[in-house]
């Protein structure tokens, strides 16, 4: 067939007029800088309007639209209704606030469109650098391996797969049928739900995740752990992994990791530590005692997007034994083998260390942010958040109508409005209503949890934009709304 007959005009997705898109790009950047600079002036929560919701119920577009019009739709219908974890009074769940520099780094990574998996390219080395820094920050040996992932959830599953491989190398090829009895995993009752999901996904089954009771400080009871291990062994189960928490999601409790490491060694079990946010204070010398044992774990997960304030998504898993890590995921396939020279040379592919083949260039925003701020800045900000948590706890305790519901070992504060004379059920409803009004009135966005049946308003402070006065506002407004609810119900 003749070339001319194929197409009248050869097409591409690149702009026909580069300067127009360039101009629009600059406007986007201006808009975003303004948006970030003025975040404090807007309510922390704005309910998506009917028009915004309707804009997401459209048929697949058949005809092309002007880039500017598409951007304007984003500007009017998406941007104003953010989850808004960039706001100084956002303390819901555990979410970091990102940074303007991180945003720019993401733009660079996207511009390169780098697929960081295999091949002789610099992004591979940027990720290796970030992994080396991660080992250093967490006290892991240089020889350890690691991988960047979308979040601690995926980091935890990745570690569990390696732990399972360590328990029995036949599982990889023959499945769980090759094990002589049901495998069991141990972690405190405060362990994050994503670990249970991981245990389900890798075929162990969440019934075989043993929820070990916690003490009054929400730390795993190691006496109970020992008892459960012996009991399970006697009953024919095969314990293979302990999951320790460096910072539980409910209250920020740090398990006695050193003791868990000793138990793991004694019983020949894998020790994984979920340090999604609570491993980060390992950067502070004052946490040397409470996080002791972290550096002994066989694997560790932590997020960059929470308490290191890197833009979503960015997390890391570290594995002490690199051979085991590789063995658990690698398989030789013809189209992925490395060559001596050319683009197919380069370092060992990251696809050999996790589930993903195609992977984005998450490493760039981490690398650039760590360089721009230096660990000293992070130490200052983490300490600031820790002090703010203590300050909030003090403010709560000073208010006669408020009640602190859990110890504050880290950056999470659980409290409630309790004017006295109400039973738990009423208090739970009252505080749930207060929380919804705090959000609806755009004041502040803590979230919630339930501790021993008591509904708690919960502030998780991984926010580099919060000021001490923001917590005064939270306390005053909680009391005001509490009284308002009592009047109206
Ligand atoms: C947030 C969190 C996770 C899950 O991390 P993602 O980054 O959201 O996937 C796991 N464990 C703990 C303790 C967490 O706080």
XYZ file of C-alpha atoms and ligand atoms in Angstrom:
504
model
C 0.000 0.000 0.000
C 1.222 3.447 -0.795
C 2.093 5.698 2.125
C -0.251 8.426 0.910
C -3.176 6.061 0.870
C -2.856 5.144 4.538
C -3.823 8.451 6.052
C -4.525 11.859 4.710
C -2.711 13.400 7.609
C -0.438 11.721 10.145
C -1.602 12.417 13.644
C 0.029 12.715 17.049
C -1.118 13.723 20.512
C 1.489 16.430 20.708
C 0.036 19.911 20.289
C -0.115 21.424 16.838
C 0.546 24.754 18.426
C 3.086 24.272 21.184
C 3.023 27.880 22.318
C -0.710 27.838 23.119
C -0.367 24.772 25.330
C 2.771 26.229 26.863
C 0.785 29.332 27.764
C -2.012 27.236 29.254
C 0.611 25.293 31.208
C 1.928 28.492 32.714
C -1.585 29.503 33.678
C -2.059 26.123 35.402
C 1.140 26.670 37.323
C 0.078 30.172 38.348
C -3.320 28.882 39.432
C -1.780 26.090 41.489
C 0.729 28.361 43.185
C -2.080 30.717 44.121
C -4.179 27.771 45.282
C -1.423 26.486 47.555
C -0.452 29.906 48.836
C -4.037 30.724 49.864
C -5.126 27.330 51.192
C -5.487 28.690 54.743
C -8.096 31.192 53.575
C -10.503 28.522 52.387
C -12.705 26.170 54.420
C -11.077 22.827 55.125
C -14.079 21.033 53.616
C -16.356 22.085 50.782
C -19.074 19.690 49.718
C -18.968 18.984 45.971
C -21.823 20.865 44.289
C -24.523 19.193 42.213
C -22.950 20.740 39.115
C -19.562 19.272 40.003
C -21.058 15.824 40.575
C -23.030 16.047 37.334
C -19.818 16.846 35.479
C -18.622 13.331 36.366
C -21.668 11.543 34.997
C -21.060 12.246 31.338
C -20.702 9.760 28.487
C -17.232 9.005 27.105
C -16.378 11.983 24.913
C -16.514 11.155 21.216
C -15.351 14.507 19.925
C -12.166 16.334 20.896
C -12.447 19.319 23.190
C -10.271 22.333 23.540
C -7.514 21.853 26.146
C -8.413 25.169 27.750
C -12.051 24.141 28.154
C -11.025 20.833 29.706
C -8.751 22.641 32.129
C -11.518 25.065 33.043
C -13.809 22.167 33.855
C -11.117 20.829 36.201
C -10.642 24.301 37.680
C -14.366 24.791 38.356
C -15.533 21.307 39.220
C -12.589 19.356 40.627
C -10.058 21.655 42.244
C -12.439 23.417 44.674
C -13.589 20.116 46.150
C -10.286 18.570 47.104
C -9.942 16.171 50.033
C -7.940 19.190 51.168
C -5.160 17.532 53.109
C -3.160 20.597 52.022
C -5.121 22.683 54.558
C -3.424 23.696 57.849
C -6.336 22.288 59.865
C -6.559 18.925 58.119
C -5.809 16.163 60.619
C -8.082 13.403 59.303
C -6.974 9.761 59.006
C -3.200 10.026 58.560
C -2.474 12.165 55.529
C 0.429 14.378 54.633
C 0.078 17.757 52.972
C 2.558 17.592 50.095
C 4.676 20.574 49.089
C 4.830 22.997 46.151
C 8.339 21.766 45.334
C 7.083 18.179 45.358
C 4.383 19.217 42.908
C 7.029 20.594 40.563
C 9.081 17.424 40.900
C 6.029 15.381 39.926
C 5.638 17.553 36.867
C 9.236 16.860 35.878
C 8.771 13.116 36.404
C 5.611 13.170 34.342
C 7.294 15.193 31.623
C 9.986 12.529 31.380
C 7.215 9.931 31.445
C 9.793 7.662 33.012
C 8.887 4.007 33.510
C 11.211 3.023 36.342
C 11.412 -0.719 36.084
C 14.179 -1.896 33.848
C 16.791 -0.353 31.581
C 19.897 1.742 31.632
C 18.473 5.103 32.625
C 19.136 7.605 35.352
C 15.688 7.334 37.027
C 16.700 3.789 38.073
C 19.674 5.253 39.907
C 17.592 8.006 41.491
C 15.360 5.332 43.032
C 18.414 3.366 44.181
C 19.733 6.535 45.808
C 16.411 7.090 47.571
C 16.419 3.469 48.757
C 19.976 3.857 50.091
C 18.917 6.991 51.950
C 15.892 5.127 53.319
C 18.123 2.398 54.751
C 20.329 5.011 56.340
C 17.364 6.864 57.838
C 15.925 3.665 59.292
C 19.159 2.097 60.514
C 19.000 -0.759 58.019
C 22.254 -2.237 56.665
C 23.558 -1.002 53.302
C 23.164 -4.535 51.964
C 19.386 -4.514 52.456
C 17.068 -4.229 49.474
C 13.969 -2.144 49.030
C 11.332 -0.819 46.725
C 9.225 2.301 46.395
C 5.495 1.654 46.353
C 2.265 3.606 46.276
C 1.625 3.307 49.999
C 2.323 1.403 53.187
C -0.538 -0.952 52.290
C 1.349 -2.218 49.245
C 4.647 -2.064 51.123
C 3.168 -4.301 53.836
C 1.881 -6.875 51.343
C 5.242 -6.899 49.585
C 6.976 -7.636 52.890
C 4.443 -10.344 53.756
C 5.118 -12.098 50.443
C 8.833 -12.214 51.272
C 8.065 -13.390 54.815
C 5.920 -16.181 53.377
C 8.730 -17.127 51.000
C 11.154 -17.250 53.931
C 8.765 -19.593 55.731
C 8.546 -22.031 52.841
C 10.159 -21.628 49.421
C 7.801 -24.117 47.791
C 4.774 -21.866 48.234
C 5.912 -19.677 45.356
C 5.503 -22.459 42.833
C 3.370 -25.098 44.541
C 1.023 -22.911 46.529
C -0.048 -23.139 50.144
C -0.896 -26.836 49.616
C 2.813 -27.497 50.088
C 2.693 -26.376 53.730
C 2.090 -28.996 56.424
C -0.400 -26.869 58.377
C -2.097 -23.480 58.389
C 0.353 -20.551 58.515
C -0.326 -17.907 61.148
C 0.660 -14.243 61.533
C 0.734 -12.297 64.804
C 0.171 -8.642 65.493
C -1.595 -6.508 68.035
C -5.330 -5.913 67.882
C -4.409 -2.340 66.858
C -2.670 -3.479 63.660
C -3.794 -1.565 60.567
C -6.499 -3.173 58.483
C -4.276 -3.186 55.384
C -2.094 -5.851 57.047
C -5.158 -8.072 57.413
C -6.033 -7.422 53.789
C -2.486 -8.415 52.887
C -2.794 -11.617 54.897
C -5.991 -12.382 52.978
C -4.513 -11.594 49.572
C -1.447 -13.799 50.040
C -3.669 -16.748 50.862
C -3.066 -17.026 54.605
C -6.595 -15.908 55.473
C -7.397 -13.219 58.007
C -8.687 -15.812 60.488
C -5.048 -16.856 60.723
C -3.998 -13.375 61.697
C -3.856 -13.636 65.476
C -4.920 -10.401 67.104
C -2.792 -10.146 70.209
C -4.367 -8.081 73.025
C -2.861 -4.710 73.955
C -2.038 -3.068 77.277
C -3.495 0.195 78.584
C -1.135 2.101 76.273
C -2.373 0.148 73.219
C 0.951 -1.695 72.902
C 1.077 -5.397 72.081
C 1.169 -7.644 75.145
C 4.227 -9.785 74.607
C 3.216 -12.243 77.340
C 0.017 -12.925 75.391
C 1.997 -13.189 72.154
C 4.263 -15.831 73.684
C 1.279 -17.736 75.027
C -0.523 -17.658 71.655
C 2.589 -18.832 69.811
C 2.954 -21.865 72.062
C -0.731 -22.663 71.949
C -0.839 -22.446 68.137
C 2.276 -24.588 67.729
C 0.785 -27.224 69.988
C -2.417 -27.161 67.918
C -0.589 -27.759 64.630
C -0.479 -24.248 63.281
C 2.691 -22.884 61.716
C 3.508 -19.392 63.003
C 5.756 -17.584 60.518
C 5.521 -13.837 61.028
C 5.112 -11.163 63.684
C 3.949 -7.714 62.620
C 5.063 -4.974 64.968
C 3.586 -1.493 64.937
C 5.724 1.603 64.988
C 2.816 3.990 65.476
C -0.651 2.424 65.440
C -3.259 4.174 63.363
C -5.674 4.650 66.287
C -3.443 6.201 68.917
C 0.161 6.218 67.655
C 1.231 3.447 70.037
C 4.680 1.991 69.446
C 4.998 -1.734 70.189
C 8.064 -2.887 72.159
C 9.953 -3.670 68.956
C 13.102 -4.799 70.691
C 11.178 -7.441 72.569
C 9.337 -8.482 69.407
C 12.706 -8.881 67.695
C 13.865 -11.145 70.536
C 10.694 -13.264 70.352
C 10.971 -13.498 66.564
C 14.555 -14.682 66.864
C 13.749 -17.180 69.587
C 10.849 -18.669 67.607
C 12.550 -18.289 64.189
C 9.826 -15.987 62.895
C 9.945 -13.109 60.452
C 9.563 -9.687 62.072
C 7.867 -7.097 59.893
C 7.364 -3.581 61.225
C 4.539 -1.407 59.921
C 5.976 2.038 60.460
C 3.716 3.881 58.004
C 4.141 7.164 59.893
C 5.532 6.073 63.265
C 8.905 4.960 61.877
C 9.667 8.519 60.796
C 10.660 9.789 64.283
C 13.561 7.361 63.969
C 15.248 10.482 62.591
C 15.071 12.009 66.081
C 17.635 10.938 68.679
C 15.028 11.317 71.433
C 13.157 8.334 69.930
C 16.156 6.017 70.111
C 14.637 4.227 73.106
C 11.007 3.926 72.068
C 11.873 2.805 68.522
C 14.678 0.503 69.608
C 14.420 -2.739 67.668
C 13.176 -1.099 64.471
C 16.608 -1.633 62.961
C 16.409 -5.357 63.803
C 13.283 -6.038 61.760
C 13.460 -8.356 58.757
C 11.323 -5.869 56.875
C 9.962 -2.386 57.397
C 7.311 -0.301 55.655
C 6.932 3.437 55.849
C 5.272 6.219 53.932
C 6.909 9.269 52.438
C 3.497 10.810 51.779
C 2.450 10.985 55.422
C 4.982 12.308 57.899
C 7.648 13.233 55.363
C 5.102 15.410 53.576
C 5.968 14.119 50.082
C 3.187 14.443 47.501
C 1.022 11.369 46.913
C 1.840 8.561 46.329
C 5.131 7.483 47.878
C 6.044 4.695 50.279
C 8.940 2.337 50.853
C 9.558 -1.227 51.903
C 12.962 -2.312 53.132
C 13.966 -5.984 53.300
C 17.024 -7.071 55.255
C 17.804 -10.105 53.073
C 18.093 -8.954 49.431
C 18.428 -12.512 48.018
C 15.225 -13.608 49.676
C 13.482 -10.452 48.478
C 14.549 -11.048 44.884
C 13.789 -14.754 44.998
C 10.240 -14.081 46.197
C 9.400 -12.002 43.116
C 11.885 -12.664 40.316
C 11.320 -14.990 37.419
C 13.445 -15.175 34.307
C 11.514 -14.223 31.206
C 13.026 -13.707 27.770
C 11.754 -10.237 27.151
C 13.116 -8.849 30.412
C 16.672 -10.216 30.642
C 19.458 -7.682 30.990
C 22.028 -7.183 28.241
C 25.678 -6.117 28.605
C 25.248 -2.890 26.687
C 22.602 -0.604 25.290
C 19.281 0.417 26.816
C 18.646 -3.142 28.042
C 21.720 -3.006 30.278
C 21.586 -1.264 33.626
C 20.850 -2.251 37.208
C 18.731 -5.214 38.278
C 15.126 -4.432 37.365
C 12.774 -3.264 40.100
C 10.214 -5.679 38.660
C 12.301 -8.405 40.332
C 11.438 -6.986 43.759
C 7.687 -6.504 43.654
C 4.450 -7.041 41.759
C 4.650 -4.066 39.438
C 6.366 -4.032 36.069
C 5.462 -0.550 34.873
C 6.260 1.911 37.634
C 6.201 5.696 37.790
C 9.073 7.938 38.805
C 8.019 8.384 42.447
C 11.661 8.577 43.413
C 12.185 12.012 41.870
C 9.878 13.961 44.191
C 11.393 12.147 47.185
C 14.962 12.745 46.033
C 14.336 16.403 45.263
C 12.397 17.022 48.494
C 15.020 15.354 50.702
C 17.722 17.425 49.030
C 15.804 20.676 49.157
C 14.889 20.364 52.839
C 17.646 18.277 54.312
C 16.978 16.018 57.284
C 17.402 18.980 59.617
C 14.229 20.592 58.281
C 12.292 17.351 58.616
C 13.487 16.929 62.197
C 12.226 20.429 63.011
C 8.835 19.800 61.391
C 8.359 16.379 62.989
C 9.207 17.848 66.398
C 6.790 20.686 65.712
C 3.989 18.166 65.028
C 4.916 16.194 68.144
C 4.783 19.362 70.248
C 1.475 20.338 68.683
C 0.046 16.941 69.684
C 1.177 17.496 73.285
C -0.215 21.032 73.171
C -3.587 19.794 71.899
C -3.658 17.118 74.620
C -2.981 19.800 77.250
C -5.670 22.078 75.871
C -8.124 19.177 75.974
C -7.233 18.393 79.557
C -7.618 22.021 80.582
C -11.174 22.201 79.212
C -13.647 20.805 81.751
C -16.050 19.725 78.951
C -13.389 17.823 77.023
C -11.805 14.496 77.796
C -8.604 12.887 76.513
C -9.371 9.274 75.533
C -5.911 7.807 74.994
C -2.269 8.475 75.829
C -0.405 10.606 73.265
C 2.955 8.921 72.650
C 3.296 10.359 69.144
C 1.247 12.689 66.948
C -2.289 11.350 67.415
C -4.749 12.856 69.869
C -8.066 11.154 70.676
C -10.579 13.155 72.667
C -14.271 13.885 73.039
C -16.750 16.399 74.314
C -18.102 15.081 77.602
C -20.164 17.474 79.683
C -21.002 14.715 82.187
C -24.288 12.906 82.884
C -24.428 11.112 79.529
C -24.121 7.431 78.768
C -21.674 6.121 76.156
C -24.298 5.783 73.417
C -25.332 9.422 73.814
C -21.737 10.634 73.967
C -20.940 8.677 70.839
C -23.819 10.282 68.940
C -23.000 13.717 70.300
C -19.348 13.575 69.261
C -20.192 12.151 65.872
C -22.486 15.140 65.342
C -19.769 17.554 66.533
C -17.307 16.052 64.074
C -19.710 16.394 61.157
C -20.351 20.039 62.084
C -16.615 20.741 62.382
C -16.314 19.512 58.798
C -19.491 21.059 57.426
C -18.707 24.449 58.861
C -15.290 24.211 57.265
C -13.512 24.710 60.595
C -11.200 21.752 60.979
C -10.923 18.182 59.766
C -9.974 15.730 62.466
C -11.428 12.252 61.905
C -12.606 9.663 64.390
C -12.081 6.252 65.820
C -13.706 4.024 68.401
C -11.648 3.092 71.464
C -13.161 0.432 73.735
C -16.596 1.311 72.418
C -16.131 5.065 72.955
C -16.330 7.328 69.902
C -13.282 9.575 69.785
C -12.565 12.680 67.745
C -9.090 11.949 66.470
C -6.471 14.400 65.223
C -3.468 12.878 63.437
C -0.904 15.611 62.993
C 1.317 15.051 59.967
C 0.822 18.586 58.730
C 3.676 21.025 58.124
C 1.220 23.923 57.737
C -0.494 23.657 61.136
C 0.188 26.324 63.736
C -0.296 26.120 67.467
C -3.248 28.534 67.216
C -5.002 26.099 64.874
C -5.307 23.676 67.780
C -6.703 26.382 70.038
C -9.374 26.946 67.422
C -10.132 23.211 67.235
C -10.610 22.988 70.997
C -12.707 26.141 71.275
C -14.895 25.197 68.342
C -15.396 21.644 69.614
C -16.679 23.025 72.901
C -18.856 25.592 71.128
C -20.349 22.960 68.810
C -20.804 20.541 71.704
C -22.882 23.091 73.575
C -24.763 23.965 70.389
C -25.608 20.274 69.870
C -26.886 19.962 73.436
C -29.225 22.895 72.851
C -30.573 21.580 69.568
C -31.050 17.915 70.445
C -1.783 4.804 56.692
C -1.338 3.549 57.314
C -1.183 2.394 56.558
C -1.560 2.345 55.105
O -0.722 3.198 54.376
P -1.137 3.759 52.946
O 0.003 4.629 52.595
O -2.412 4.530 53.168
O -1.334 2.608 52.052
C -0.694 1.273 57.184
N -0.377 1.288 58.481
C -0.528 2.375 59.248
C -0.143 2.316 60.678
C -1.010 3.551 58.682
O -1.169 4.642 59.436
